[in-house]
CSV table of C-alpha atoms and ligand atoms in Angstrom, one decimal:
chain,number,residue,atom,x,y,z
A,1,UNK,CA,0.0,0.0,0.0
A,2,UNK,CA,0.9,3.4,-1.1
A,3,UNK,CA,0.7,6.9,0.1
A,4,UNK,CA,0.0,9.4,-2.4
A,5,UNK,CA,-0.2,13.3,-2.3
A,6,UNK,CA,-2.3,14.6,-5.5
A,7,UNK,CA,-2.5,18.2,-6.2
A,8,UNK,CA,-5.2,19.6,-8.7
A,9,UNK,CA,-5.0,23.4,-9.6
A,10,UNK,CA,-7.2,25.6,-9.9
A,11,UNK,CA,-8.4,24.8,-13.6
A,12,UNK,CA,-8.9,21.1,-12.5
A,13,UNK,CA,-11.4,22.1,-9.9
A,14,UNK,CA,-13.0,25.2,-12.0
A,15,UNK,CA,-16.8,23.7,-12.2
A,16,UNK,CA,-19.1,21.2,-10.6
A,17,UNK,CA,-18.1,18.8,-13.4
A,18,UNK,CA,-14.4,19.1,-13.0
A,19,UNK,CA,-14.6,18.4,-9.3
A,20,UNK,CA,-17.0,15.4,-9.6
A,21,UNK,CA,-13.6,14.3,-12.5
A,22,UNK,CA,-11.5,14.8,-9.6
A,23,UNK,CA,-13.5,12.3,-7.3
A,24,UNK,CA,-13.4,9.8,-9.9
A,25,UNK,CA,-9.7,9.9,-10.7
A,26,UNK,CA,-9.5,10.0,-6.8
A,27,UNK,CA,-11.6,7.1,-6.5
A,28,UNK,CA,-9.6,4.7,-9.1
A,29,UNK,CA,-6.1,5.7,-7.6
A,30,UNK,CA,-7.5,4.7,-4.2
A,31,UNK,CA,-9.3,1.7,-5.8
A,32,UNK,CA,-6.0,0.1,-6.6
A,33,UNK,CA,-4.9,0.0,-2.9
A,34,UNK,CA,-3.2,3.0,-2.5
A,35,UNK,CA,-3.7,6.0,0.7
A,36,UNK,CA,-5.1,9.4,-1.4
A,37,UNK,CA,-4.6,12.5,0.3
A,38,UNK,CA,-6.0,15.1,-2.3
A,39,UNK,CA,-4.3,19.1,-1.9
A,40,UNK,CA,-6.8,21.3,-3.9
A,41,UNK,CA,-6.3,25.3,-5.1
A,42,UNK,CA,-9.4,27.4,-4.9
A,43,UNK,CA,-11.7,27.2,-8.1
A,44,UNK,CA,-9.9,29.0,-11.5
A,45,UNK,CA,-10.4,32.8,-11.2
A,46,UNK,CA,-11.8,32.9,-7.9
A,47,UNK,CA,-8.3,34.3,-5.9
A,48,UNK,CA,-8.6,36.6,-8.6
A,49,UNK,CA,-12.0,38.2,-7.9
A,50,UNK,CA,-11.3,38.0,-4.4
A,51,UNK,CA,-8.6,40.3,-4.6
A,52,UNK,CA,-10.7,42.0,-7.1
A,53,UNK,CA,-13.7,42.5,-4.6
A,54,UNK,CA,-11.5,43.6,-1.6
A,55,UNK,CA,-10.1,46.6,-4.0
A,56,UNK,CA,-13.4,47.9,-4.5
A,57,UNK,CA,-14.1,47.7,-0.8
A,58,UNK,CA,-10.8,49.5,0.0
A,59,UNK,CA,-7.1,50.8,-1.5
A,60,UNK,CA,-4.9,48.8,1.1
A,61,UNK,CA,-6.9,46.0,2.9
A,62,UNK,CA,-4.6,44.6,5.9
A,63,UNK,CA,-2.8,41.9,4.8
A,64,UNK,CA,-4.2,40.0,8.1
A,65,UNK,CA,-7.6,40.5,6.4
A,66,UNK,CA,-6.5,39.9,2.8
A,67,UNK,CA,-5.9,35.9,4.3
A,68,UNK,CA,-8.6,35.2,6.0
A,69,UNK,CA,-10.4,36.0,2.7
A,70,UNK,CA,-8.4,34.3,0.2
A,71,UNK,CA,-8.5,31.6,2.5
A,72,UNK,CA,-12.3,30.7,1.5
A,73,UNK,CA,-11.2,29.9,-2.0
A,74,UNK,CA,-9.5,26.9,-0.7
A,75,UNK,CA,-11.8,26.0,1.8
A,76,UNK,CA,-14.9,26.4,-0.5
A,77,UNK,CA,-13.0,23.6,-2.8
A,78,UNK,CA,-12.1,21.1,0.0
A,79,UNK,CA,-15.9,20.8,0.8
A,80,UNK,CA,-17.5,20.1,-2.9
A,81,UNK,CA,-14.2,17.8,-3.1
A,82,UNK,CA,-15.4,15.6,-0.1
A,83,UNK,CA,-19.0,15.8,-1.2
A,84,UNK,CA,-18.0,14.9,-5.1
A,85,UNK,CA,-16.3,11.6,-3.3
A,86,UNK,CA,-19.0,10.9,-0.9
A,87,UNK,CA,-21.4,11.0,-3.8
A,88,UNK,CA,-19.8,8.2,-6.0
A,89,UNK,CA,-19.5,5.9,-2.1
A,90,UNK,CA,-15.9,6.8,-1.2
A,91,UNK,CA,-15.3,7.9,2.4
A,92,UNK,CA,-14.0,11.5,2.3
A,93,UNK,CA,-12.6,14.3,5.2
A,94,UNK,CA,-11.8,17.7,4.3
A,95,UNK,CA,-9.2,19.9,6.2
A,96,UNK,CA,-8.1,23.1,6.5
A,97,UNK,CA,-4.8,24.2,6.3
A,98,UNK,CA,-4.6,24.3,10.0
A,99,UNK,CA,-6.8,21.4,10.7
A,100,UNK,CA,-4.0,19.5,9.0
A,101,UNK,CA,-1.5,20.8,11.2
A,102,UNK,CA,0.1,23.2,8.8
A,103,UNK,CA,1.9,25.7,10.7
A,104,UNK,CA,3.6,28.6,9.2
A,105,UNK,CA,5.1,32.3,10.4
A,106,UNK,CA,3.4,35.3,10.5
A,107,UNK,CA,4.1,36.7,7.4
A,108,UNK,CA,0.6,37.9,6.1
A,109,UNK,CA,0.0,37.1,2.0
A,110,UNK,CA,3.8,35.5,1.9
A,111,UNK,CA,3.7,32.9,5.1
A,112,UNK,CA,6.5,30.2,5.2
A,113,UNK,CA,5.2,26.8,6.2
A,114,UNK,CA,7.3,26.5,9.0
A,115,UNK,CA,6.4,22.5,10.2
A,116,UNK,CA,3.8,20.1,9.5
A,117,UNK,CA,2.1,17.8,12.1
A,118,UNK,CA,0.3,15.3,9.9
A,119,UNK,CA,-1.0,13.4,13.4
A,120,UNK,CA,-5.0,14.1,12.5
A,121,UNK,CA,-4.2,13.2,8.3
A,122,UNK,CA,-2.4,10.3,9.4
A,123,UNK,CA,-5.3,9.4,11.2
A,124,UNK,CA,-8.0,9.9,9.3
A,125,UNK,CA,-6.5,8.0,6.1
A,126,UNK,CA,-5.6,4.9,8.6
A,127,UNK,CA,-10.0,4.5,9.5
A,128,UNK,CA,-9.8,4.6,5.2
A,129,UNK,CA,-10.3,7.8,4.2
A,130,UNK,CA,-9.2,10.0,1.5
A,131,UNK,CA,-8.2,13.0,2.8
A,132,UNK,CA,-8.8,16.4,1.0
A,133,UNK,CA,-6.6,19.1,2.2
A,134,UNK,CA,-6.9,23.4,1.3
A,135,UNK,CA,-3.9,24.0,-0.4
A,136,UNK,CA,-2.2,27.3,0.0
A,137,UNK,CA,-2.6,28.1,3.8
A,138,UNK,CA,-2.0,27.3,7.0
A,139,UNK,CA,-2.0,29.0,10.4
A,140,UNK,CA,0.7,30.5,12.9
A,141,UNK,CA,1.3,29.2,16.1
A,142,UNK,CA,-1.1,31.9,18.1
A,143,UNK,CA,-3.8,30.6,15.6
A,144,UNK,CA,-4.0,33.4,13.0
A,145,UNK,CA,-5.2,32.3,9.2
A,146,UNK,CA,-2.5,32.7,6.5
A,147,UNK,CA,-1.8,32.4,2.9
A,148,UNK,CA,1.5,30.9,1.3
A,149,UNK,CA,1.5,33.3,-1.5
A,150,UNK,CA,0.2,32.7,-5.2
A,151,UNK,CA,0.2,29.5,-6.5
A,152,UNK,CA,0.7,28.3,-3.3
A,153,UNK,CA,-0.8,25.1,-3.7
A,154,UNK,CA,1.7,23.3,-4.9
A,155,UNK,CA,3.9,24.1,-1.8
A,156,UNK,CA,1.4,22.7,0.5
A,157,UNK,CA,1.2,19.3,-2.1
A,158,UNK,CA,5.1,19.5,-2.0
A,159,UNK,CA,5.3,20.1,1.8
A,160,UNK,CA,2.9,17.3,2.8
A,161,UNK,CA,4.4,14.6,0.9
A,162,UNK,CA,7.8,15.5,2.7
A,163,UNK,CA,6.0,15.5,5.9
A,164,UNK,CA,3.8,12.7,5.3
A,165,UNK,CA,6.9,10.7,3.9
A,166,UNK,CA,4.5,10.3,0.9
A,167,UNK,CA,5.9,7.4,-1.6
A,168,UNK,CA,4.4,9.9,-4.5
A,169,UNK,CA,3.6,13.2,-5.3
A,170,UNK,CA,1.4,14.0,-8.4
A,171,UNK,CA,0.8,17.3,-9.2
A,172,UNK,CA,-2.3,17.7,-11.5
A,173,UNK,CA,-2.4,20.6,-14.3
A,174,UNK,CA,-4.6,21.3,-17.3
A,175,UNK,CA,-0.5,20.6,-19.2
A,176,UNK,CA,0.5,17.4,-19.4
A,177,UNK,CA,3.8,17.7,-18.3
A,178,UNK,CA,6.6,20.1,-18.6
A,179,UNK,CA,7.5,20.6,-22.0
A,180,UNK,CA,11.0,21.6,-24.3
A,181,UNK,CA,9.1,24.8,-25.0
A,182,UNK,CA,5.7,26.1,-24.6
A,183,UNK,CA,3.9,24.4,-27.1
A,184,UNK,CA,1.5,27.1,-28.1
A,185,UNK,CA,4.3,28.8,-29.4
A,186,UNK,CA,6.8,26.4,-30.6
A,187,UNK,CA,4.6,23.4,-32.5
A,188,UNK,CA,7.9,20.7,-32.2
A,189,UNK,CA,7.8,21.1,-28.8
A,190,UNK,CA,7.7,17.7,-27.0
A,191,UNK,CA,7.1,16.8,-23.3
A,192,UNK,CA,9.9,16.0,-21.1
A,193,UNK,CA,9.5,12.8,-19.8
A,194,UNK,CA,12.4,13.6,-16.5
A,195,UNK,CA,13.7,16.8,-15.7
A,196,UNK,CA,16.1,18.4,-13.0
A,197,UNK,CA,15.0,20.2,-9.6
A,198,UNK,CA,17.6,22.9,-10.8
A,199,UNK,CA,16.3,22.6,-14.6
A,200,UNK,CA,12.7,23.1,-13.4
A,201,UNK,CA,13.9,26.0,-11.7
A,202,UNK,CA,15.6,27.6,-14.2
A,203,UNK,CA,13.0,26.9,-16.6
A,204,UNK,CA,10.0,28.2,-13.8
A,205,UNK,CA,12.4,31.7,-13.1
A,206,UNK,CA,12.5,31.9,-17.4
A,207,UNK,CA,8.9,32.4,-18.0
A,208,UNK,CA,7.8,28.9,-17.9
A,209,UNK,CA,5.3,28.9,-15.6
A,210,UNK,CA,4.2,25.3,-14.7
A,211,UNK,CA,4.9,25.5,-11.2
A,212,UNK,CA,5.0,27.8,-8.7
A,213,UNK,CA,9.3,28.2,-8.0
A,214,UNK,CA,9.2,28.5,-4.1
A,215,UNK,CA,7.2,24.9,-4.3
A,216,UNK,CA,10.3,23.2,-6.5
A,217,UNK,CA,12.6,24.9,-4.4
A,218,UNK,CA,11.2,23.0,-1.2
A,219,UNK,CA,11.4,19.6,-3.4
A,220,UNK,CA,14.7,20.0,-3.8
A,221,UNK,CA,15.7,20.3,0.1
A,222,UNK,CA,12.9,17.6,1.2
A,223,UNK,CA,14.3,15.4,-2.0
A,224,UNK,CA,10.3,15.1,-2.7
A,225,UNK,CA,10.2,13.4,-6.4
A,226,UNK,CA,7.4,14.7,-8.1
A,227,UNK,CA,5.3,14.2,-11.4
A,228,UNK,CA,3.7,17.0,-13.1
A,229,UNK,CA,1.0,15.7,-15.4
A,230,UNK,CA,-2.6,16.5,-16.8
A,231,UNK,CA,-6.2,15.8,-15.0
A,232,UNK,CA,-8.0,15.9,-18.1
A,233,UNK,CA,-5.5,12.3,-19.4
A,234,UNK,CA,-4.0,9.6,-18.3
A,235,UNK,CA,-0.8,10.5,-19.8
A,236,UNK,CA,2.0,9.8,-18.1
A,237,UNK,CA,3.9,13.4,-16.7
A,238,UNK,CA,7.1,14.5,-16.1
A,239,UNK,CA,9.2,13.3,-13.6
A,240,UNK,CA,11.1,16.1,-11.7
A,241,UNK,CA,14.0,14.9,-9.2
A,242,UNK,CA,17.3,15.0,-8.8
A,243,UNK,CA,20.2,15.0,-11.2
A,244,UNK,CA,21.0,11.8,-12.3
A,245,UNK,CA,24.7,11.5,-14.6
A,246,UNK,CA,22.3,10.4,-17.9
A,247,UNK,CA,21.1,13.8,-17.4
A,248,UNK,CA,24.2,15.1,-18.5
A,249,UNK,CA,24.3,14.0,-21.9
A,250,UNK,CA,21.6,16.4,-22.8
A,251,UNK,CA,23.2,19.6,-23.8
A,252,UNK,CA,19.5,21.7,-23.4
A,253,UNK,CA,16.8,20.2,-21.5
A,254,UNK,CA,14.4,23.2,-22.6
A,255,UNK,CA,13.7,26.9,-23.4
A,256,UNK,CA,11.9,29.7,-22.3
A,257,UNK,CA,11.1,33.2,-23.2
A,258,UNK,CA,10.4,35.5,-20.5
A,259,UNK,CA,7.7,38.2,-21.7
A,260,UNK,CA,7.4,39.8,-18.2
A,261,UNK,CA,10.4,41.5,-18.1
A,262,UNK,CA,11.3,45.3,-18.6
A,263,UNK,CA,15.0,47.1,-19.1
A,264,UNK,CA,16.2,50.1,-17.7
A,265,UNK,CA,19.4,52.0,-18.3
A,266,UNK,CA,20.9,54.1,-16.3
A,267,UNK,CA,22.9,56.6,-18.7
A,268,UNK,CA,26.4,58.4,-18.2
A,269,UNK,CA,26.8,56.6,-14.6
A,270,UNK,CA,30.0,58.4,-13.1
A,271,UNK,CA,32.4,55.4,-13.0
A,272,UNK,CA,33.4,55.4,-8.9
A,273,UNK,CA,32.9,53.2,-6.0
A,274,UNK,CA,29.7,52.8,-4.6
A,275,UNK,CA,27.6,53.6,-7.0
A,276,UNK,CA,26.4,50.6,-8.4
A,277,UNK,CA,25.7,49.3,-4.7
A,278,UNK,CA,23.5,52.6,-3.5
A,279,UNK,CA,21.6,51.9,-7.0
A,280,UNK,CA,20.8,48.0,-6.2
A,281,UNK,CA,20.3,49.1,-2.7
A,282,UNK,CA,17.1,51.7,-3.3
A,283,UNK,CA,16.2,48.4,-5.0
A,284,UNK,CA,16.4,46.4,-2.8
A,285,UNK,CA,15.3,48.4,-0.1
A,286,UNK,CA,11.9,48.7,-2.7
A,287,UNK,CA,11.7,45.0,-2.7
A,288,UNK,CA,12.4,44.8,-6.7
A,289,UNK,CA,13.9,42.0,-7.7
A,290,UNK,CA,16.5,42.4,-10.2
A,291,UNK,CA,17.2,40.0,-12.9
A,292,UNK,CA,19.9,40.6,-15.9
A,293,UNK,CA,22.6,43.0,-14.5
A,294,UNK,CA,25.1,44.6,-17.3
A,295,UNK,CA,27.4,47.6,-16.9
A,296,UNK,CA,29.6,48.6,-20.1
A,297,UNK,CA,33.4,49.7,-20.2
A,298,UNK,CA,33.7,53.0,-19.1
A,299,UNK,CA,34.8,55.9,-20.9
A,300,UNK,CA,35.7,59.3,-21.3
A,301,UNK,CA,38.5,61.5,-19.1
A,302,UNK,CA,38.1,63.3,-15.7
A,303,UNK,CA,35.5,61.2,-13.7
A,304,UNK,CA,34.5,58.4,-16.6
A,305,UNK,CA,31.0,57.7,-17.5
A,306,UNK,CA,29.1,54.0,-18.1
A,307,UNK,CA,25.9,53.0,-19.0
A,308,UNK,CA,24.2,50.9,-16.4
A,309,UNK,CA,21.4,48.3,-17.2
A,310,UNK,CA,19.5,45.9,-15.2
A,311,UNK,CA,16.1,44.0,-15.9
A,312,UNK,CA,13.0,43.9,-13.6
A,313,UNK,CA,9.3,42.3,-13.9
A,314,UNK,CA,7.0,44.8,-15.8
A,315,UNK,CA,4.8,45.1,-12.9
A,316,UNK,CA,7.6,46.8,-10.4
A,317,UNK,CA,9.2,49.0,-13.4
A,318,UNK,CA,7.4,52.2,-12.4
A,319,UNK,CA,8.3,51.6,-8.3
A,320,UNK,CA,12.5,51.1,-10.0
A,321,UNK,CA,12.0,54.5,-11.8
A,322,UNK,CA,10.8,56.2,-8.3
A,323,UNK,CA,13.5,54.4,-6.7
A,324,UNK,CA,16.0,55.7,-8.9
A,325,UNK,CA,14.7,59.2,-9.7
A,326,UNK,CA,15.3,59.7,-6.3
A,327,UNK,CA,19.1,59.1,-6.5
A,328,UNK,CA,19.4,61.4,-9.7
A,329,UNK,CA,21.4,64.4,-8.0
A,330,UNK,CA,23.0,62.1,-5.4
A,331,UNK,CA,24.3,59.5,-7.8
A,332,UNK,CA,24.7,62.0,-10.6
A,333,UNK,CA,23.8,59.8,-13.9
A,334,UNK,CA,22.6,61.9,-17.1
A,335,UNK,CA,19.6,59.6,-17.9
A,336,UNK,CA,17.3,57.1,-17.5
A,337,UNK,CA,15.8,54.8,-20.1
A,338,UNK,CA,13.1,52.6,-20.1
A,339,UNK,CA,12.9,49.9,-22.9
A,340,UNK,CA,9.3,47.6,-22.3
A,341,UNK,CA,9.6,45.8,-25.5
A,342,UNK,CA,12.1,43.3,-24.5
A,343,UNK,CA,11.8,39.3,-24.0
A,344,UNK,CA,13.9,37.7,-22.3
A,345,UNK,CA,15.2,33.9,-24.2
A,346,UNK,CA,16.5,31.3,-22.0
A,347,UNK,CA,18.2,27.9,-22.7
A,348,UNK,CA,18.3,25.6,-19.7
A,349,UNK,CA,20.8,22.2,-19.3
A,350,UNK,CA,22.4,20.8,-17.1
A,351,UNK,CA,24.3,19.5,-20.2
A,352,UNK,CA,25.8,22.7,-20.7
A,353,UNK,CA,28.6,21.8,-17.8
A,354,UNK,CA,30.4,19.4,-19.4
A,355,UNK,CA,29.5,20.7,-22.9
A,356,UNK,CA,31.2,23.5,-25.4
A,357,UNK,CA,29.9,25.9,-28.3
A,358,UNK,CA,26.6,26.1,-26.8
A,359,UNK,CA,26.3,30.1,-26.3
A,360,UNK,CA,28.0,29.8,-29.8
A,361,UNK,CA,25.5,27.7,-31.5
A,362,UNK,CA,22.4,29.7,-29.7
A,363,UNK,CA,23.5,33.2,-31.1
A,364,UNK,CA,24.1,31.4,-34.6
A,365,UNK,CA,20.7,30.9,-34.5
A,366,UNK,CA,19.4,34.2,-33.9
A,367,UNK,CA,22.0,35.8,-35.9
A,368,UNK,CA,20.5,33.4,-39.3
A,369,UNK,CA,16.9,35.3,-38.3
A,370,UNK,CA,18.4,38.4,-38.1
A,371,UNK,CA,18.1,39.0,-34.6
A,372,UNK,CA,19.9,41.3,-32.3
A,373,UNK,CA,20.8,40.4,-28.9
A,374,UNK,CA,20.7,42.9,-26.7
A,375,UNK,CA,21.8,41.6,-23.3
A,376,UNK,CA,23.8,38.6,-22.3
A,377,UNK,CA,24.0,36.4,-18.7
A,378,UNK,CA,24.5,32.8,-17.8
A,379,UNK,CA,24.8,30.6,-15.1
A,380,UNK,CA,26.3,27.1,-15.2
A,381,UNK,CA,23.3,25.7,-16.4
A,382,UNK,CA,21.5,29.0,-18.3
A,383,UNK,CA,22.1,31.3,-20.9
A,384,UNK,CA,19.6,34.2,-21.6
A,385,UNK,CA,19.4,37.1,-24.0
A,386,UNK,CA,17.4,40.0,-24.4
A,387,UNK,CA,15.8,40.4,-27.8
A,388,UNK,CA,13.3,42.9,-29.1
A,389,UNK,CA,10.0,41.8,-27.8
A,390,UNK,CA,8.1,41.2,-31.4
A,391,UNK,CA,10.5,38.8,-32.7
A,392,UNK,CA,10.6,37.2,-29.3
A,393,UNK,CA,8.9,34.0,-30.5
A,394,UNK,CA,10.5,33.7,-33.4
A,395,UNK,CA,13.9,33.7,-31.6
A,396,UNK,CA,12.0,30.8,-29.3
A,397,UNK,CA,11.2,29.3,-32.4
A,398,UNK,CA,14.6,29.4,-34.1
A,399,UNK,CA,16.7,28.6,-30.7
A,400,UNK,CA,14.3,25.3,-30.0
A,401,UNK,CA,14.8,24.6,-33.7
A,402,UNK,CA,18.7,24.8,-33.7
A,403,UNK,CA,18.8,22.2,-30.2
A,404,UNK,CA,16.2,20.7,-29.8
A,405,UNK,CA,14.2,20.4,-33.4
B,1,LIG,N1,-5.5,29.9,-5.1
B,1,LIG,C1,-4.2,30.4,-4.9
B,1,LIG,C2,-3.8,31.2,-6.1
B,1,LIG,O1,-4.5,31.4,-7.1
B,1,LIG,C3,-3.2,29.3,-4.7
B,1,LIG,C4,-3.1,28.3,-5.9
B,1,LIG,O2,-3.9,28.3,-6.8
B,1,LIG,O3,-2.1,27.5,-5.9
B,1,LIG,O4,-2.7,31.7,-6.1
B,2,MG,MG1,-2.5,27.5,-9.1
């Protein structure tokens, strides 16, 4: 006998029908034998309009507030879950977040799961039940409601089968697995059938958005082996675990492109100490995450001037311009530009180690489209460009073409 942790997103659970295709899934997994417990997101679009509704009530709910309303999404889907399997015969529990023992800290909208006790889940699937747990909160030790952040689900799925010591962990999407390239752009595309934690990463911080990264992040410490694969099939997923040596033979596991991106340039930056760290800093201090850092060769005499450029997500670009009007006089640059026509091309393998020519081969291809590349970075296992955002699937296309096609 089994135990197995199955997550289904929100799409999966988005009407009455969906949910009564959930129990019956649930019901032939458990029919082979197997302990179910079942981590569920709140219906598709319903976080959304949640959010949507507490705007019109007010500008800045309290974040203490904001979670004890999100948290109905979930909780709303955990009960028609349970009643979807009692329906069809199959014994069914739902729980909360905290009723199953999920305790996190007190960071409102953004909590960290801090431990799990799964005594009561443990429990209730031992008298043979399937257990049907909210996804995406939990509660702090005094007892207060909290959320996990967006597309927290999958950390509570994740989280559970570490603590429950689950022999499997299936998460359920309306995809059928992680792919070589998003497939609605790039028709050759083909479905991975294994892929690396730190592929699945790179891939999730590129644009690829199957999982939420946080969640993949927390597999990789627990070692939780996961499979990411489609509610609406029975076709097998993708397997994401550790690096195995086979791995390696792949130069690229996948690409990305990254449409959520903006660039600013910080023009004629006086060339001295400190000035790069006082810009990151206002930053930082904003909570703007910075992606794609470049700073040119200096030049000129006297004091020497550089151009300074740095990528951030779209939504935070106009919060970086405050932050950096601000140091205008202090810092003493000439200008700032703002370029929101960019996409940002990644190609992910942990191949890439132990192979050569592959940065060589990638701008080969986007030089035979007549592409320009504006920025550069990699990682051991990553390389991305900038390109002009209206040729950015086209550069997708002609990248996945050159490696993986
Ligand atoms: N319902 C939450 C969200 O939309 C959590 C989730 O779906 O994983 O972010
Ligand atoms: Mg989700």
């Amino acid at each position: 006998m089994a135990l197995i942790v199955q997550k289904y997103g929100g799409t999966s659970v988005g009407d009455a029908e969906r949910i009564k295709n959930v129990a019956r899934r649930v019901a032939a997994s458990r029919a082979k034998g197997d302990q179910i417990v079942v981590v569920v997101s709140a219906m598709s679009g319903v976080t959304d309009n949640l959010i949507k509704l507490s705007k019109q009530i007010m500008d800045q709910p309290p974040e203490r507030e904001m979670d004890v309303l999100l948290a109905t999404g979930e909780q709303t889907t955990i009960a028609l879950t349970a009643m979807a399997l009692l329906a069809i015969g199959i014994p069914a529990v739902s729980l909360t977040g905290a009723q199953a023992g999920i305790v996190t800290d007190g960071v409102h909208t953004k909590a960290k799961i801090k431990n799990i006790t799964p005594k009561e889940t443990h429990r209730l699937l031992d008298a043979g039940n399937v257990v049907i747990v909210a996804g995406f909160q939990g509660q702090t030790p005094g007892g207060q409601i909290t959320t996990l952040g967006r597309g927290g689900s999958d950390l509570t799925a994740i989280a559970l089968a570490a603590a429950l010591k689950a022999d499997l962990c299936q998460i359920y999407t309306d995809v059928d697995g992680v792919y070589t390239a998003d497939p609605r752009i790039v028709p050759g595309a083909r479905k991975l059938p294994e892929i690396s934690y730190d592929e699945m990463l790179e891939l999730a911080g590129s644009g690829a958005k199957v999982m939420q990264l946080r969640s993949v992040e927390i597999a990789k410490k627990f070692r939780v082996v996961f499979e990411v694969r489609s509610s609406l099939n029975d076709n097998p997923g993708t397997i994401v675990k550790e690096e195995t040596p086979s791995m390696e033979e792949i130069v690229v596991r996948g690409v990305a492109l990254d449409k959520n991106q903006s660039k600013i340039t910080l023009v004629g930056v006086p060339d001295r100490p400190g000035v790069a760290a006082r810009v990151f800093n206002a930053l930082a201090s904003g909570a703007i995450s910075v992606d794609m850092i470049v700073q040119n060769v200096s030049h000129g005499s006297g004091t020497p001037l550089t151009d300074l450029s740095f990528t951030v997500d779209k939504p935070d670009v106009q919060k970086a311009r405050a932050a950096i009007d601000v140091l205008k006089a202090d810092v003493g640059f000439q200008d700032v530009a703002v370029d929101e026509s960019i996409g940002k091309l990644s190609l992910v393998g942990v191949g890439m180690r132990s192979h050569s020519g592959v940065a060589a081969k990638m701008f080969e291809a986007l030089a035979k489209e007549g592409i320009n590349i504006g920025m550069i970075s990699t990682s051991e296992i990553k390389i991305s460009v900038l390109v002009e955002l209206s040729k950015g699937e086209q550069a997708l296309r002609a990248v996945h073409n050159a490696f993986l096609g």
